Amino acid sequence: MSGQGYLLWVTGVRLTEYSHGAGCACKLGPDELSVVMSAVQDHASTSHPDLLVGVRGSDDAGVYDLGDGRALVQTVDIFTPVVDDPGDWGRIAAANALSDVYAMGGTPLTALQYLAWPRDTLDFDTAREVVGGGLDVMSEAGCTVLGGHSIDGPEPTYGFAVTGMVGAGSYLPNSRAEEGDTLILTKPLGVGIITTAIKRGKCPPDVARRAVETMTTLNDVAGRSLAPARAHAATDVTGFGLLGHLREMCLASGVGAIVSATDVPVLEGAEELLGLGMWAGGSQRNLKSILDFVESEVGEDELRVLADAQTSGGLLVALARDSVEEYIHLVPGSAVIGSITDGAGIRVTP
Ligand code: CO
Ligand code: CO
């Protein structure tokens, strides 16, 4: 955490106290979402001849063909505080919102900002720091913020709707993973566990700082490297955890997967905090909803890390074996974690 975060803590303002959950762990669970989405799936408004990727699948962003070889990539991501420092929270929200464009192989172009703020309990200087952090990351991404909306709300809530561009024939859905593909993850897991510890005031500062670094790191390099490495499928790991997002990829592609738990990078300190009971409600729902799909040869705690709800997590990429070296070379911190198999279901090996 930064010095500002410490100052705020001393003066008694801890942003995570104003949030009922943490980041993407606040998302509706897969089972809850399927109830809501039944109103959306078959609605006339969600289909169009130029729509390449829409809400009827389970992809990261919508893709709409402009008819001139280009396509729009659009997504929205909004959440409550995951950390106490307002600037850090703004930066994380922006990096997270941009991530879904990168996960489709797109380049962010413009964004709209959304802020809900409890005017009676939090001051507006703090809100200014949140927005400042968010805009800094949008600049870093080369994404122009052209508007937004703010309201008085019971919980501080912040995020962006992002529009990007992609070649109409070169976007990357999560439905084209092939048997024999290698699986790569570009950021370590564990931020759900760590942000739960931050919210409970139980996180060592160095562990929190590394988690903030991870969450504010853009997936731009990981996204730009998908095309040169001829990746087949990609998604970003967020609220459903690694296993939840891998399940979506498997179902969409009609394949299965093997994940080697010891090969999955995990943030330092996360496993210790999990041992102390730092485990978000959203992650528990994740684990429950994937158990039918997973055949596990590892212990309960290892499985919990793999189901941990991430905020601004890395890309999960499926690509041919002979492209692995090229991708890993282009994307620092990325790691091979398993492979795509025929059949259905995810096997987790030690
Ligand atoms: Co996503
Ligand atoms: Co999203």
Short mmCIF file of C-alpha atoms and ligand atoms in Angstrom, two decimals:
data_model
loop_
_atom_site.label_atom_id
_atom_site.label_comp_id
_atom_site.label_asym_id
_atom_site.label_seq_id
_atom_site.Cartn_x
_atom_site.Cartn_y
_atom_site.Cartn_z
CA MET A 1 0.00 0.00 0.00
CA SER A 2 1.19 3.51 -0.64
CA GLY A 3 1.92 6.20 1.92
CA GLN A 4 -1.43 7.77 1.17
CA GLY A 5 -3.15 4.51 2.06
CA TYR A 6 -1.40 4.50 5.40
CA LEU A 7 -2.40 8.09 6.10
CA LEU A 8 -6.02 7.30 5.36
CA TRP A 9 -5.81 4.32 7.65
CA VAL A 10 -4.44 6.51 10.46
CA THR A 11 -7.26 9.01 10.01
CA GLY A 12 -9.75 6.14 10.14
CA VAL A 13 -10.93 5.97 6.51
CA ARG A 14 -10.59 2.44 5.17
CA LEU A 15 -12.35 2.13 1.82
CA THR A 16 -12.91 -1.63 2.12
CA GLU A 17 -15.05 -1.00 5.23
CA TYR A 18 -17.60 0.58 2.92
CA SER A 19 -17.83 -2.52 0.75
CA HIS A 20 -19.87 -5.65 1.56
CA GLY A 21 -17.54 -7.86 -0.53
CA ALA A 22 -14.27 -7.61 -2.41
CA GLY A 23 -13.87 -6.72 -6.11
CA CYS A 24 -14.86 -9.39 -8.56
CA ALA A 25 -15.89 -11.60 -5.61
CA CYS A 26 -18.94 -9.27 -5.52
CA LYS A 27 -20.06 -10.58 -8.89
CA LEU A 28 -23.17 -12.70 -9.02
CA GLY A 29 -22.16 -16.38 -8.96
CA PRO A 30 -22.46 -18.56 -12.09
CA ASP A 31 -25.68 -20.17 -10.82
CA GLU A 32 -27.25 -16.84 -9.84
CA LEU A 33 -26.19 -15.30 -13.13
CA SER A 34 -27.84 -18.06 -15.16
CA VAL A 35 -31.22 -17.19 -13.59
CA VAL A 36 -30.83 -13.51 -14.51
CA MET A 37 -29.50 -14.25 -17.99
CA SER A 38 -32.53 -16.35 -18.89
CA ALA A 39 -34.29 -12.98 -19.50
CA VAL A 40 -31.48 -11.86 -21.80
CA GLN A 41 -30.50 -14.95 -23.79
CA ASP A 42 -33.52 -15.18 -26.07
CA HIS A 43 -34.40 -11.48 -26.22
CA ALA A 44 -34.67 -9.93 -29.70
CA SER A 45 -32.31 -7.08 -28.64
CA THR A 46 -29.40 -9.48 -28.16
CA SER A 47 -29.22 -10.75 -31.74
CA HIS A 48 -28.15 -9.04 -35.00
CA PRO A 49 -26.61 -10.27 -38.29
CA ASP A 50 -23.45 -8.19 -37.65
CA LEU A 51 -23.01 -9.44 -34.10
CA LEU A 52 -19.92 -11.71 -33.99
CA VAL A 53 -19.87 -12.35 -30.22
CA GLY A 54 -22.87 -11.55 -28.01
CA VAL A 55 -24.35 -12.36 -24.61
CA ARG A 56 -25.56 -15.79 -25.75
CA GLY A 57 -22.10 -17.25 -25.16
CA SER A 58 -19.87 -16.76 -22.13
CA ASP A 59 -17.18 -14.54 -23.63
CA ASP A 60 -15.29 -11.60 -22.13
CA ALA A 61 -16.63 -8.88 -24.41
CA GLY A 62 -19.10 -8.37 -27.23
CA VAL A 63 -17.77 -8.09 -30.79
CA TYR A 64 -19.71 -6.24 -33.53
CA ASP A 65 -18.69 -6.29 -37.20
CA LEU A 66 -18.38 -2.80 -38.73
CA GLY A 67 -18.34 -4.27 -42.24
CA ASP A 68 -14.99 -2.75 -43.30
CA GLY A 69 -12.70 -5.45 -41.89
CA ARG A 70 -12.83 -3.97 -38.40
CA ALA A 71 -15.00 -4.88 -35.42
CA LEU A 72 -15.94 -3.12 -32.15
CA VAL A 73 -15.10 -4.85 -28.86
CA GLN A 74 -17.25 -3.68 -25.93
CA THR A 75 -17.32 -4.52 -22.24
CA VAL A 76 -18.25 -3.04 -18.86
CA ASP A 77 -16.78 -3.77 -15.41
CA ILE A 78 -17.72 -2.03 -12.17
CA PHE A 79 -17.06 -2.98 -8.55
CA THR A 80 -16.73 -1.99 -4.88
CA PRO A 81 -13.37 -1.30 -3.10
CA VAL A 82 -10.83 -4.14 -3.02
CA VAL A 83 -8.11 -2.11 -1.28
CA ASP A 84 -8.13 0.84 1.15
CA ASP A 85 -6.08 3.33 -0.87
CA PRO A 86 -8.41 5.28 -3.20
CA GLY A 87 -5.82 5.80 -5.98
CA ASP A 88 -4.91 2.09 -5.98
CA TRP A 89 -8.57 1.13 -6.14
CA GLY A 90 -9.11 3.43 -9.14
CA ARG A 91 -6.08 1.97 -10.92
CA ILE A 92 -7.26 -1.60 -10.28
CA ALA A 93 -10.78 -0.83 -11.54
CA ALA A 94 -9.40 0.61 -14.79
CA ALA A 95 -6.92 -2.24 -15.41
CA ASN A 96 -9.70 -4.74 -14.74
CA ALA A 97 -12.16 -3.07 -17.12
CA LEU A 98 -9.58 -2.91 -19.93
CA SER A 99 -8.70 -6.56 -19.45
CA ASP A 100 -11.76 -7.95 -21.23
CA VAL A 101 -10.79 -6.05 -24.41
CA TYR A 102 -7.26 -7.49 -24.26
CA ALA A 103 -8.72 -10.97 -23.65
CA MET A 104 -10.50 -10.71 -27.03
CA GLY A 105 -7.24 -9.73 -28.78
CA GLY A 106 -8.52 -6.13 -29.11
CA THR A 107 -6.98 -2.68 -28.62
CA PRO A 108 -8.80 -0.28 -26.25
CA LEU A 109 -9.93 2.96 -27.90
CA THR A 110 -12.42 4.84 -25.68
CA ALA A 111 -14.01 4.46 -22.25
CA LEU A 112 -16.92 5.80 -20.18
CA GLN A 113 -16.49 6.12 -16.42
CA TYR A 114 -19.05 5.25 -13.72
CA LEU A 115 -18.88 6.31 -10.06
CA ALA A 116 -21.34 5.79 -7.20
CA TRP A 117 -20.41 7.61 -4.00
CA PRO A 118 -22.00 7.70 -0.50
CA ARG A 119 -22.02 11.48 -0.05
CA ASP A 120 -22.98 11.36 3.65
CA THR A 121 -20.17 9.04 4.77
CA LEU A 122 -17.19 9.64 2.45
CA ASP A 123 -15.55 12.91 1.38
CA PHE A 124 -15.19 13.99 -2.23
CA ASP A 125 -11.38 14.40 -2.05
CA THR A 126 -11.23 10.61 -1.67
CA ALA A 127 -13.47 10.23 -4.75
CA ARG A 128 -11.14 12.53 -6.68
CA GLU A 129 -8.21 10.24 -5.84
CA VAL A 130 -10.15 7.17 -7.05
CA VAL A 131 -10.92 8.87 -10.37
CA GLY A 132 -7.34 10.17 -10.69
CA GLY A 133 -5.98 6.62 -10.35
CA GLY A 134 -8.45 5.26 -12.90
CA LEU A 135 -7.63 7.95 -15.44
CA ASP A 136 -3.87 7.40 -14.99
CA VAL A 137 -4.25 3.76 -16.03
CA MET A 138 -6.49 4.69 -18.98
CA SER A 139 -3.70 7.05 -20.17
CA GLU A 140 -1.14 4.28 -19.76
CA ALA A 141 -3.35 2.06 -21.96
CA GLY A 142 -3.76 4.80 -24.59
CA CYS A 143 -7.53 4.70 -24.01
CA THR A 144 -9.44 8.02 -24.21
CA VAL A 145 -12.06 8.64 -21.51
CA LEU A 146 -14.82 10.59 -23.22
CA GLY A 147 -17.50 10.77 -20.59
CA GLY A 148 -19.14 9.15 -17.61
CA HIS A 149 -21.85 9.18 -15.00
CA SER A 150 -21.91 9.63 -11.23
CA ILE A 151 -24.61 9.07 -8.60
CA ASP A 152 -25.02 9.13 -4.82
CA GLY A 153 -25.06 5.46 -3.79
CA PRO A 154 -24.91 3.41 -0.59
CA GLU A 155 -21.50 1.85 -1.44
CA PRO A 156 -18.56 3.37 -3.30
CA THR A 157 -18.67 1.69 -6.72
CA TYR A 158 -16.39 2.44 -9.64
CA GLY A 159 -15.57 1.18 -13.11
CA PHE A 160 -15.65 1.67 -16.85
CA ALA A 161 -17.41 0.68 -20.04
CA VAL A 162 -14.59 0.20 -22.56
CA THR A 163 -14.73 0.15 -26.36
CA GLY A 164 -11.89 -1.34 -28.39
CA MET A 165 -11.13 -2.35 -31.95
CA VAL A 166 -10.14 -5.71 -33.42
CA GLY A 167 -9.88 -7.20 -36.91
CA ALA A 168 -13.25 -8.75 -37.79
CA GLY A 169 -11.45 -12.03 -38.54
CA SER A 170 -8.86 -11.95 -35.77
CA TYR A 171 -10.76 -11.59 -32.47
CA LEU A 172 -10.15 -14.33 -29.92
CA PRO A 173 -13.24 -15.98 -28.37
CA ASN A 174 -12.95 -18.60 -25.63
CA SER A 175 -14.56 -21.22 -27.89
CA ARG A 176 -11.63 -22.28 -30.10
CA ALA A 177 -9.37 -24.19 -27.70
CA GLU A 178 -8.19 -27.45 -29.32
CA GLU A 179 -7.27 -30.84 -27.92
CA GLY A 180 -3.50 -30.89 -27.35
CA ASP A 181 -3.23 -27.12 -26.77
CA THR A 182 -1.03 -25.88 -23.95
CA LEU A 183 -2.62 -23.69 -21.24
CA ILE A 184 -0.77 -20.57 -20.12
CA LEU A 185 -1.61 -18.20 -17.23
CA THR A 186 -0.06 -14.71 -17.31
CA LYS A 187 -0.49 -13.53 -13.67
CA PRO A 188 -0.28 -15.31 -10.30
CA LEU A 189 -3.47 -16.26 -8.38
CA GLY A 190 -4.31 -15.36 -4.79
CA VAL A 191 -5.59 -11.76 -4.95
CA GLY A 192 -9.05 -12.81 -3.68
CA ILE A 193 -7.51 -14.32 -0.57
CA ILE A 194 -5.25 -11.29 -0.07
CA THR A 195 -7.98 -8.67 -0.57
CA THR A 196 -10.17 -10.59 1.90
CA ALA A 197 -7.29 -10.30 4.41
CA ILE A 198 -6.95 -6.56 3.62
CA LYS A 199 -10.67 -6.05 4.27
CA ARG A 200 -10.35 -7.85 7.62
CA GLY A 201 -7.27 -5.79 8.54
CA LYS A 202 -5.11 -8.94 8.65
CA CYS A 203 -2.82 -8.50 5.62
CA PRO A 204 0.96 -7.88 5.97
CA PRO A 205 1.78 -4.64 4.03
CA ASP A 206 4.33 -6.29 1.68
CA VAL A 207 1.83 -8.99 0.68
CA ALA A 208 -0.81 -6.31 0.02
CA ARG A 209 1.66 -4.25 -2.02
CA ARG A 210 2.53 -7.17 -4.32
CA ALA A 211 -1.17 -7.93 -4.84
CA VAL A 212 -1.81 -4.27 -5.78
CA GLU A 213 1.11 -4.39 -8.22
CA THR A 214 -0.37 -7.49 -9.88
CA MET A 215 -3.88 -6.04 -10.09
CA THR A 216 -2.71 -2.70 -11.55
CA THR A 217 -0.58 -4.40 -14.21
CA LEU A 218 -2.27 -4.13 -17.62
CA ASN A 219 -2.91 -7.26 -19.68
CA ASP A 220 -1.83 -5.23 -22.75
CA VAL A 221 1.36 -7.20 -23.48
CA ALA A 222 -0.46 -10.51 -22.84
CA GLY A 223 -3.23 -9.41 -25.23
CA ARG A 224 -0.95 -8.05 -27.96
CA SER A 225 1.09 -11.27 -27.92
CA LEU A 226 -1.92 -13.50 -28.69
CA ALA A 227 -1.85 -12.86 -32.46
CA PRO A 228 1.92 -13.31 -33.06
CA ALA A 229 1.77 -16.59 -31.09
CA ARG A 230 -1.31 -17.67 -33.10
CA ALA A 231 -3.27 -18.38 -29.87
CA HIS A 232 -6.50 -20.35 -30.31
CA ALA A 233 -8.51 -19.07 -27.33
CA ALA A 234 -8.12 -16.60 -24.46
CA THR A 235 -10.06 -15.29 -21.47
CA ASP A 236 -9.12 -13.24 -18.42
CA VAL A 237 -9.29 -14.83 -14.97
CA THR A 238 -11.63 -12.75 -12.78
CA GLY A 239 -14.57 -13.41 -10.47
CA PHE A 240 -15.15 -17.11 -11.23
CA GLY A 241 -11.52 -18.01 -10.44
CA LEU A 242 -9.13 -20.00 -12.64
CA LEU A 243 -11.22 -23.18 -12.61
CA GLY A 244 -14.49 -21.29 -13.29
CA HIS A 245 -13.10 -19.46 -16.31
CA LEU A 246 -11.37 -22.60 -17.56
CA ARG A 247 -14.69 -24.41 -17.32
CA GLU A 248 -16.28 -21.71 -19.52
CA MET A 249 -13.51 -22.17 -22.08
CA CYS A 250 -13.90 -25.98 -21.98
CA LEU A 251 -17.70 -25.86 -22.39
CA ALA A 252 -17.53 -23.27 -25.17
CA SER A 253 -14.83 -25.25 -27.03
CA GLY A 254 -16.23 -28.73 -26.38
CA VAL A 255 -13.03 -29.93 -24.75
CA GLY A 256 -11.63 -30.87 -21.32
CA ALA A 257 -8.44 -29.82 -19.51
CA ILE A 258 -5.70 -30.91 -17.14
CA VAL A 259 -4.22 -28.41 -14.68
CA SER A 260 -1.07 -29.14 -12.72
CA ALA A 261 -1.60 -27.36 -9.37
CA THR A 262 2.10 -26.99 -8.56
CA ASP A 263 2.73 -25.25 -11.90
CA VAL A 264 0.13 -22.54 -11.21
CA PRO A 265 1.86 -19.33 -10.01
CA VAL A 266 0.49 -18.05 -6.67
CA LEU A 267 1.28 -14.73 -4.97
CA GLU A 268 3.65 -15.00 -2.03
CA GLY A 269 1.75 -15.00 1.27
CA ALA A 270 -1.61 -16.06 -0.20
CA GLU A 271 -1.43 -19.69 0.96
CA GLU A 272 -0.51 -18.63 4.51
CA LEU A 273 -3.48 -16.24 4.62
CA LEU A 274 -5.79 -18.97 3.28
CA GLY A 275 -4.58 -21.13 6.20
CA LEU A 276 -5.78 -18.34 8.51
CA GLY A 277 -9.28 -18.55 7.00
CA MET A 278 -9.06 -15.64 4.53
CA TRP A 279 -11.49 -16.96 1.97
CA ALA A 280 -14.15 -14.88 0.24
CA GLY A 281 -17.82 -15.86 -0.03
CA GLY A 282 -17.61 -15.50 -3.82
CA SER A 283 -14.77 -18.02 -3.97
CA GLN A 284 -16.80 -20.50 -1.91
CA ARG A 285 -19.66 -20.18 -4.40
CA ASN A 286 -17.15 -20.68 -7.23
CA LEU A 287 -15.85 -23.91 -5.76
CA LYS A 288 -19.35 -25.26 -5.12
CA SER A 289 -20.46 -24.51 -8.68
CA ILE A 290 -17.51 -26.26 -10.39
CA LEU A 291 -17.22 -29.40 -8.22
CA ASP A 292 -19.27 -31.48 -10.68
CA PHE A 293 -16.88 -30.50 -13.47
CA VAL A 294 -13.61 -31.12 -11.61
CA GLU A 295 -11.81 -34.34 -10.80
CA SER A 296 -9.29 -33.40 -8.12
CA GLU A 297 -6.15 -35.23 -7.04
CA VAL A 298 -5.06 -32.39 -4.74
CA GLY A 299 -5.97 -31.20 -1.23
CA GLU A 300 -8.84 -28.87 -0.36
CA ASP A 301 -6.60 -25.80 0.13
CA GLU A 302 -4.91 -26.18 -3.28
CA LEU A 303 -8.34 -26.43 -4.89
CA ARG A 304 -9.46 -23.30 -3.01
CA VAL A 305 -6.57 -21.31 -4.50
CA LEU A 306 -7.57 -22.48 -7.99
CA ALA A 307 -11.17 -21.34 -7.34
CA ASP A 308 -10.14 -18.03 -5.70
CA ALA A 309 -12.08 -15.10 -7.20
CA GLN A 310 -9.57 -12.80 -8.91
CA THR A 311 -9.81 -9.08 -9.55
CA SER A 312 -7.88 -7.87 -12.60
CA GLY A 313 -6.35 -11.34 -13.03
CA GLY A 314 -4.16 -12.55 -15.87
CA LEU A 315 -5.07 -14.04 -19.24
CA LEU A 316 -5.70 -17.77 -19.56
CA VAL A 317 -4.50 -18.72 -23.04
CA ALA A 318 -4.80 -21.93 -25.09
CA LEU A 319 -2.28 -22.25 -27.92
CA ALA A 320 -0.49 -24.89 -29.97
CA ARG A 321 2.52 -26.49 -28.28
CA ASP A 322 4.99 -25.12 -30.83
CA SER A 323 3.90 -21.53 -30.02
CA VAL A 324 4.45 -21.80 -26.26
CA GLU A 325 8.05 -20.66 -26.19
CA GLU A 326 7.29 -17.60 -28.31
CA TYR A 327 4.38 -16.50 -26.10
CA ILE A 328 6.23 -17.07 -22.80
CA HIS A 329 9.15 -15.08 -24.19
CA LEU A 330 6.86 -12.16 -25.13
CA VAL A 331 4.91 -12.12 -21.83
CA PRO A 332 7.01 -11.83 -18.66
CA GLY A 333 5.60 -13.75 -15.69
CA SER A 334 3.52 -16.13 -17.80
CA ALA A 335 3.60 -19.85 -16.97
CA VAL A 336 2.50 -23.15 -18.50
CA ILE A 337 -0.15 -24.61 -16.16
CA GLY A 338 -1.66 -27.52 -18.09
CA SER A 339 -3.21 -28.58 -21.36
CA ILE A 340 -6.45 -29.09 -23.26
CA THR A 341 -7.75 -32.66 -23.57
CA ASP A 342 -10.57 -34.33 -25.45
CA GLY A 343 -13.75 -35.21 -23.60
CA ALA A 344 -15.20 -33.06 -20.82
CA GLY A 345 -14.23 -31.92 -17.35
CA ILE A 346 -11.11 -30.57 -15.67
CA ARG A 347 -8.59 -32.87 -14.01
CA VAL A 348 -6.44 -31.19 -11.34
CA THR A 349 -3.18 -33.04 -10.71
CA PRO A 350 -0.52 -32.21 -8.07
CO CO B 1 -13.35 -11.51 -18.70
CO CO B 2 -15.85 -8.63 -17.48
#
